[in-house]
Short mmCIF file of C-alpha atoms in Angstrom, two decimals:
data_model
loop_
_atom_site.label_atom_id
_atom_site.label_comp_id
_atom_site.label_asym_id
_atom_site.label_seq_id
_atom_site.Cartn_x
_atom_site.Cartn_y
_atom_site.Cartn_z
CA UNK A 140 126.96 -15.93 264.90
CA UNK A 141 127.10 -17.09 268.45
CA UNK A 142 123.38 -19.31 269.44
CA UNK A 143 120.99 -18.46 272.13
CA UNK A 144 121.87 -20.97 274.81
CA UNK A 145 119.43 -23.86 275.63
CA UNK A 146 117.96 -21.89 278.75
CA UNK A 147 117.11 -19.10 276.67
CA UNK A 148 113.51 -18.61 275.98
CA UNK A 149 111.70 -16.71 273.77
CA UNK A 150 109.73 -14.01 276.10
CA UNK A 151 108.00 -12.43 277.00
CA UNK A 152 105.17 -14.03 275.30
CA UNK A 153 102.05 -11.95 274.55
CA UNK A 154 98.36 -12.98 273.90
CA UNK A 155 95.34 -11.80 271.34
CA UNK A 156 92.29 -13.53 270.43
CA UNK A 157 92.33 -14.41 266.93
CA UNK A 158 89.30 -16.30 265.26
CA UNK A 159 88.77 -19.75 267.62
CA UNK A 160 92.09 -19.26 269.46
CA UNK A 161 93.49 -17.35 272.22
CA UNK A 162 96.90 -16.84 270.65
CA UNK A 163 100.24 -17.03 272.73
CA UNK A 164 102.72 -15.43 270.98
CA UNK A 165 106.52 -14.05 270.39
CA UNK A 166 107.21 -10.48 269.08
CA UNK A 167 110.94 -9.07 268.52
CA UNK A 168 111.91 -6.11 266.16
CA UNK A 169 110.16 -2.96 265.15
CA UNK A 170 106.58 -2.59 265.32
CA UNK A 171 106.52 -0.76 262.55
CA UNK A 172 109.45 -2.95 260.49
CA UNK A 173 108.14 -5.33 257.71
CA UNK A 174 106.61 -8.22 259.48
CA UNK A 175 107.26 -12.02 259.44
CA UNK A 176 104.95 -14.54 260.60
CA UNK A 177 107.25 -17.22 261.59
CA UNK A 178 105.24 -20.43 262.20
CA UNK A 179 107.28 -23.92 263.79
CA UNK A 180 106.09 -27.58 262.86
CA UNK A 181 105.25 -30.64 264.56
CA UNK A 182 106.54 -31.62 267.18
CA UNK A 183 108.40 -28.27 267.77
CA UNK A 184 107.44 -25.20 269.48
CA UNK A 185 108.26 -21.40 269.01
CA UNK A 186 111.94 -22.10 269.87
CA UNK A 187 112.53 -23.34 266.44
CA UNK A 188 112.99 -19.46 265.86
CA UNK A 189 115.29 -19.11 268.62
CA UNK A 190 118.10 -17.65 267.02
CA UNK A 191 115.91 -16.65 263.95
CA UNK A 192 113.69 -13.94 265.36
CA UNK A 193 117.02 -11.93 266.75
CA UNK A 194 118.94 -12.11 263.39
CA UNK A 195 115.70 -10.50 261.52
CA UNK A 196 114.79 -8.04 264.43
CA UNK A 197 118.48 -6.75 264.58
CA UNK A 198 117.74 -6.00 260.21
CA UNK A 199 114.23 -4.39 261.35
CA UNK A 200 111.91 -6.82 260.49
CA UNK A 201 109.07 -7.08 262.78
CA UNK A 202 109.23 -10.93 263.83
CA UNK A 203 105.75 -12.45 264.91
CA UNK A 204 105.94 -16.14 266.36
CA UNK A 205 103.06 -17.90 267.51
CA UNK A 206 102.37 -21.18 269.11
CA UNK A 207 100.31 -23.23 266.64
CA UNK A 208 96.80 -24.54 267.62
CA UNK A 209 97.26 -27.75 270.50
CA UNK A 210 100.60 -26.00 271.48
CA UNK A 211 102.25 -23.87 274.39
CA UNK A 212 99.86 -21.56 275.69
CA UNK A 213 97.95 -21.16 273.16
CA UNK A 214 94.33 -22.06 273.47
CA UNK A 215 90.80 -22.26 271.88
CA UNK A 216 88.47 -19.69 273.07
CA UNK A 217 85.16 -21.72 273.16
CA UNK A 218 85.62 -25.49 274.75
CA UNK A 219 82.85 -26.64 271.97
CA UNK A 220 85.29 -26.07 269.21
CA UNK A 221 86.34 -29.06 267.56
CA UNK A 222 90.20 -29.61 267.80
CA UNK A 223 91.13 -29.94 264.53
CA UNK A 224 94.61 -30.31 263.16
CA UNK A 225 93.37 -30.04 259.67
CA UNK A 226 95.56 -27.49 256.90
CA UNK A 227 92.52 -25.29 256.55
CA UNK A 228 92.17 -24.53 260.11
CA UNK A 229 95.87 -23.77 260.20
CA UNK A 230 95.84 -21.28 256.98
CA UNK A 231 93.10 -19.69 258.66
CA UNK A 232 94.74 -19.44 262.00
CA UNK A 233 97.22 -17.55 260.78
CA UNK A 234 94.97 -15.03 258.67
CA UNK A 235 92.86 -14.65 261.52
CA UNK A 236 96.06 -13.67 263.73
CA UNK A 237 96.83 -11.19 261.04
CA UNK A 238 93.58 -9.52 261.22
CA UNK A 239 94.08 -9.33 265.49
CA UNK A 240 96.90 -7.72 265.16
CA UNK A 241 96.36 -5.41 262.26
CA UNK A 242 98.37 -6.90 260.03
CA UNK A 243 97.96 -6.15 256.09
CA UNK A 244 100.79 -8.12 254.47
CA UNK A 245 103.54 -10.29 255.97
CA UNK A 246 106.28 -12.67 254.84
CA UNK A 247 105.21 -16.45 255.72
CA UNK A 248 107.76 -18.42 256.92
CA UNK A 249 107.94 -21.80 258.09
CA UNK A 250 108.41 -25.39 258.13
CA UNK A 251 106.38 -29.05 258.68
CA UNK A 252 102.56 -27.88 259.97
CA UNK A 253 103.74 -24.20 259.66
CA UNK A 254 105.12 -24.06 255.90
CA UNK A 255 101.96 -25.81 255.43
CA UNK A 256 100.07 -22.70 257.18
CA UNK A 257 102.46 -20.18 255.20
CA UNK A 258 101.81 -22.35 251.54
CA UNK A 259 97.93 -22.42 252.80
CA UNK A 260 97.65 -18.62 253.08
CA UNK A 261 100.05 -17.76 250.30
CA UNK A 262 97.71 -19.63 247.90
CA UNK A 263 94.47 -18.59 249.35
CA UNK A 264 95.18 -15.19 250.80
CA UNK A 265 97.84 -13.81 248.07
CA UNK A 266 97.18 -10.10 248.65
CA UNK A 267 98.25 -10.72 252.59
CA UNK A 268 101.40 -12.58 251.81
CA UNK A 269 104.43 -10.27 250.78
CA UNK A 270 106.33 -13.46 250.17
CA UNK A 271 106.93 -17.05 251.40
CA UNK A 272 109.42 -19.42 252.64
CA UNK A 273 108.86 -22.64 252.79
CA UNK A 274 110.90 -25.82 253.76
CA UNK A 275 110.27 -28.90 251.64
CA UNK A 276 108.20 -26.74 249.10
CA UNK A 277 104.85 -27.01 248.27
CA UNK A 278 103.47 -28.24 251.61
CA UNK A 279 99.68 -28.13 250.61
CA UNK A 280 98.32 -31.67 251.03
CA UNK A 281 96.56 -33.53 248.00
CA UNK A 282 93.81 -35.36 250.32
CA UNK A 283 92.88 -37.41 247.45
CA UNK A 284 95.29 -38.99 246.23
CA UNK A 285 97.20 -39.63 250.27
CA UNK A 286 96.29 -43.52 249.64
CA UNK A 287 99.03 -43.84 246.78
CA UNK A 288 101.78 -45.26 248.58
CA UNK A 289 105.42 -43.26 248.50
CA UNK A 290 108.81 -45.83 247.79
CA UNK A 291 109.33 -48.25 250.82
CA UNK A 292 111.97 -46.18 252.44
CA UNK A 293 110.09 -42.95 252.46
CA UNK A 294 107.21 -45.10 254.02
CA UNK A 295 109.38 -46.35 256.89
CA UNK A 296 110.27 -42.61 257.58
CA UNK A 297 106.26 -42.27 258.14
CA UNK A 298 106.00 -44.64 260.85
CA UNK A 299 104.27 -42.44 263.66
CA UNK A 300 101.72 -41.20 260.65
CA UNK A 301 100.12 -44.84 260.49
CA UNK A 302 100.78 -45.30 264.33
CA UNK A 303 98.37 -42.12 265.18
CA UNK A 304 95.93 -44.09 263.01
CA UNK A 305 94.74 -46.35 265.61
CA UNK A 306 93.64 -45.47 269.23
CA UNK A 307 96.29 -47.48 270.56
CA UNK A 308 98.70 -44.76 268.94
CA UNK A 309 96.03 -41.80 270.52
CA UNK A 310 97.27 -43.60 273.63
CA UNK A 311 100.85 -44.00 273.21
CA UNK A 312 100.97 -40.21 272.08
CA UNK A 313 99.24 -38.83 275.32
CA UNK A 314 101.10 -41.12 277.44
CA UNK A 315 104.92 -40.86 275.62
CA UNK A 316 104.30 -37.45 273.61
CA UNK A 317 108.11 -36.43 274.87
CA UNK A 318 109.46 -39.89 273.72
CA UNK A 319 107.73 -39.47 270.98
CA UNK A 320 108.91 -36.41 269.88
CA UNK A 321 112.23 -36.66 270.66
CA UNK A 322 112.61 -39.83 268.55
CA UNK A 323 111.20 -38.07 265.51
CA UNK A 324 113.74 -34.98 266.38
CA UNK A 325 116.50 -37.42 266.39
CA UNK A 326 115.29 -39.13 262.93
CA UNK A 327 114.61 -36.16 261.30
CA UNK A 328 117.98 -34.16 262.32
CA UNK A 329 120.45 -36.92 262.30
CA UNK A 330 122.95 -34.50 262.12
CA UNK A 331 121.58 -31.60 264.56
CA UNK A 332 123.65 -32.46 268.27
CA UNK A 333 120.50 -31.08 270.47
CA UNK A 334 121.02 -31.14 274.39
CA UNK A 335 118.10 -32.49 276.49
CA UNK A 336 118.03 -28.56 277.68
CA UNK A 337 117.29 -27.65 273.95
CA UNK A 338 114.43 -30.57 273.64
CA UNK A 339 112.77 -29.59 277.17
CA UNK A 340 112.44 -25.98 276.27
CA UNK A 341 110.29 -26.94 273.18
CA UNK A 342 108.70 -30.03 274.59
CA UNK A 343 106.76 -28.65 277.28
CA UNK A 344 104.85 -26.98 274.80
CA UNK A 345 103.32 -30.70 274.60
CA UNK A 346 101.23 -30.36 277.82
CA UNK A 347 99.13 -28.23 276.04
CA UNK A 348 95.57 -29.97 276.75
CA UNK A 349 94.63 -30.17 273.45
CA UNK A 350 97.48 -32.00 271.66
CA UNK A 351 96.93 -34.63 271.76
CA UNK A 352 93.27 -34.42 269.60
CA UNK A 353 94.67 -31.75 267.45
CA UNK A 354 97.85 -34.08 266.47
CA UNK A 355 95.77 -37.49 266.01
CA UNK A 356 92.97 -35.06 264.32
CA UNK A 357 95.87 -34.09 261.64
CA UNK A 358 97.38 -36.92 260.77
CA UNK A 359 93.71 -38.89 260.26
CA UNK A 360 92.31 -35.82 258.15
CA UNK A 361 95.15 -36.02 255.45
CA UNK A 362 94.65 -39.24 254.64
CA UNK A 363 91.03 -38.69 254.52
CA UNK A 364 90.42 -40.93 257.64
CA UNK A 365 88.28 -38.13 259.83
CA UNK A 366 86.06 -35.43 258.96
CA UNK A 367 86.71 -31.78 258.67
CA UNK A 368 85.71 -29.15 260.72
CA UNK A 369 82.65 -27.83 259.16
CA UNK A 370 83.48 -24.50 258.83
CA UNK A 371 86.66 -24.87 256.93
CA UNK A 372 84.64 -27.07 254.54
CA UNK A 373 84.95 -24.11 252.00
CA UNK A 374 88.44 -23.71 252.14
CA UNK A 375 89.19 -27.35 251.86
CA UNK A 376 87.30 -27.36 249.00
CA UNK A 377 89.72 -24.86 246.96
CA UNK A 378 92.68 -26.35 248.52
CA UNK A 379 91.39 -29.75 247.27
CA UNK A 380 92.23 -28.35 243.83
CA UNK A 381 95.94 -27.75 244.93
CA UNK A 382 96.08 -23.94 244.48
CA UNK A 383 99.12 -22.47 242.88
CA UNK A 384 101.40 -19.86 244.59
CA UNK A 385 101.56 -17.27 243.33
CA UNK A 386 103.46 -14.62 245.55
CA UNK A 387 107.38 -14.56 245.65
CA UNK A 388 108.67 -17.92 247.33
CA UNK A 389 111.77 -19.22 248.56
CA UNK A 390 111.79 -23.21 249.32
CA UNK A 391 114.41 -24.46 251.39
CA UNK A 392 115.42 -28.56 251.86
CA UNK A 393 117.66 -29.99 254.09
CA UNK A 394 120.35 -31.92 253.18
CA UNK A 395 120.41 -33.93 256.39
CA UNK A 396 116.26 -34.06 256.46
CA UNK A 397 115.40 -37.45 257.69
CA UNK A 398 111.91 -37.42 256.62
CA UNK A 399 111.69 -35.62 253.25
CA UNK A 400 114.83 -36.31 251.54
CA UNK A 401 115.98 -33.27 249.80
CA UNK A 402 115.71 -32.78 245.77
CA UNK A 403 116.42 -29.56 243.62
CA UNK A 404 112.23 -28.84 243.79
CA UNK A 405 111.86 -29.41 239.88
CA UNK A 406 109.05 -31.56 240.97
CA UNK A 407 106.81 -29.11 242.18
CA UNK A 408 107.55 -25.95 240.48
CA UNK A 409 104.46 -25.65 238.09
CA UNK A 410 102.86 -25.25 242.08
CA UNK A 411 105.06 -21.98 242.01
CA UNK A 412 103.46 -19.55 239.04
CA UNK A 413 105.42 -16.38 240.33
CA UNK A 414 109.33 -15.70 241.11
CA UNK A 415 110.50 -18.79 242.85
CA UNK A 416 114.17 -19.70 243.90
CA UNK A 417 114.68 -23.40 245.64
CA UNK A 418 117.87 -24.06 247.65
CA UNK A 419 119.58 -26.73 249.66
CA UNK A 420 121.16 -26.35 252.96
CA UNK A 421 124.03 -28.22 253.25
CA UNK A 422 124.06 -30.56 256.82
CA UNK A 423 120.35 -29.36 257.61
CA UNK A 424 117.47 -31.52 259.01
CA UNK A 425 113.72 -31.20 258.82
CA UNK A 426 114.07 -28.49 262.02
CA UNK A 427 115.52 -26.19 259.70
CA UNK A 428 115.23 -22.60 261.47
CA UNK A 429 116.91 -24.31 264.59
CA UNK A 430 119.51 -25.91 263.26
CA UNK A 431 120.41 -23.96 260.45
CA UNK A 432 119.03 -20.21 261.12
CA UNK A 433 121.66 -18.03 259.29
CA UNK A 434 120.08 -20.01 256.38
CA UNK A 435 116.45 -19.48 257.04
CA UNK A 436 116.91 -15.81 258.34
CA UNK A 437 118.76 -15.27 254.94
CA UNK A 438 116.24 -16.45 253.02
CA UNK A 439 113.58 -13.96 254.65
CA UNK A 440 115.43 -11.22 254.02
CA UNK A 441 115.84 -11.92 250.60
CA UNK A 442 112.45 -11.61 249.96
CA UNK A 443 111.84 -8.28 251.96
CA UNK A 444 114.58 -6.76 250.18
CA UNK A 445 113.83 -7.83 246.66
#
């Protein structure tokens, strides 16, 4: 297929209040075509669909793409809200966008923060999930046990997760958040040949006022280093217990991913208690959609056709 160009952008963009946000958001397809909730990562921005969104419009899906909490212009609705980056808060952002827009059931797709959003409301929320897609496969965090150190080279790849630890890297990320990002893209995607058009488009999501405390907020919650936000207490509860999946799931690594190296998913299938299929994409990095979206559109479409 021939790719959107790197001035291409993914508008117009449309808005609905949705729990605590004002959601910015992406719509292509149908309206009345099964829907996909297609949800980007960190530190991405709706443009990860880019080429994604068209493929599954043009086979009727309904394709819903939000900016995340902390990103683009999408914003909390009461300034008293605390900006967290937790995994509850980003299940439920997604169920409450659901509800806004009438939504009963949807495919969840994603990758990084948003396959953790999909995996987070496919375990919780079953009977609103009509299947998943996930890259790196089960993304729900296990909170308690985040202290037990990974091999040495897998720590190295973690670098700006220890970094964000410290208010000297709270400072570094609101004064360098492009450099930032666009030495993780680079990392990641070792073999993805982006063009400072392509990383502009998706940085200037970045300027967002609240990313900053939404990205430091997330990377000290998962490894239990700052409290919750009290009213997703309940949720992190059950999600403390590592919920199974139970809806039909597709789980997608990159071959190429320069922060979680891929494996054939044997290792968390007992997470995966209904039909589950796991696949590697040949050349791929962690910014799977983008770089790879025959792949990921594929994958979708599986799932609304089985």
């Amino acid at each position: 297929m021939t790719r959107a160009s790197s001035s291409h952008r993914l508008e117009p963009l449309h808005r609905v209040d949705a729990g605590v946000l004002d959601v910015a958001y992406f719509e292509a397809g149908p309206p009345d075509g099964p829907v996909v909730m297609l949800l980007h990562g960190f530190p991405y921005d709706i443009h990860a669909y880019v080429d994604v969104a068209p493929i599954l419009a043009a086979k009727g899906c309904r394709a819903i793409v939000p900016y995340l909490r902390g990103y683009g212009p999408t914003r909390f609705r009461d300034p008293a809200t605390p900006r967290s980056g937790e995994q509850a808060a980003l299940g439920a952002d997604l169920i409450a966008l659901i509800d806004a827009l009438g939504i009963q059931r949807a495919v969840f797709a994603g990758y990084d923060w948003g396959g953790r959003a999909a995996c987070v409301g496919a375990a919780l929320w079953p009977e609103r999930c009509a299947g998943l897609v996930s890259l790196n496969s089960y993304n729900i965090q296990d909170i308690a046990r985040a202290m037990e150190p990974a091999g040495a080279e897998r720590e190295v790849a973690f670098w700006y997760q220890y970094y964000f630890q410290l208010e000297r890297g709270r400072a570094g990320l609101a004064a360098n958040r492009r450099e930032i990002a666009k030495i993780l893209w680079r990392q990641w995607s070792p073999n993805w040949a982006f063009d400072d058009a392509t990383f502009e488009r998706s940085a200037a999501a970045f300027d967002n006022p609240d990313y900053v405390d939404v990205v430091i907020h997330s990377y000290r919650h998962r490894y239990g280093l700052a409290e919750g936000d009290p009213q997703y207490a309940g949720l992190e509860r059950r999600l403390a217990a590592q919920p199974a999946i139970s809806v039909p799931a597709i789980t997608l690594d990159g071959a190429g991913d320069g922060v979680f190296p891929a494996n054939d998913g044997s290792t968390t299938a007992a997470k995966f208690t209904g039909p589950r299929s796991h696949r590697v994409i040949p050349r791929a990095g962690h910014n799977l959609p983008q770089e790879e979206p025959e792949a990921f559109a594929a994958a979708v479409m599986e799932l609304i056709r089985a």
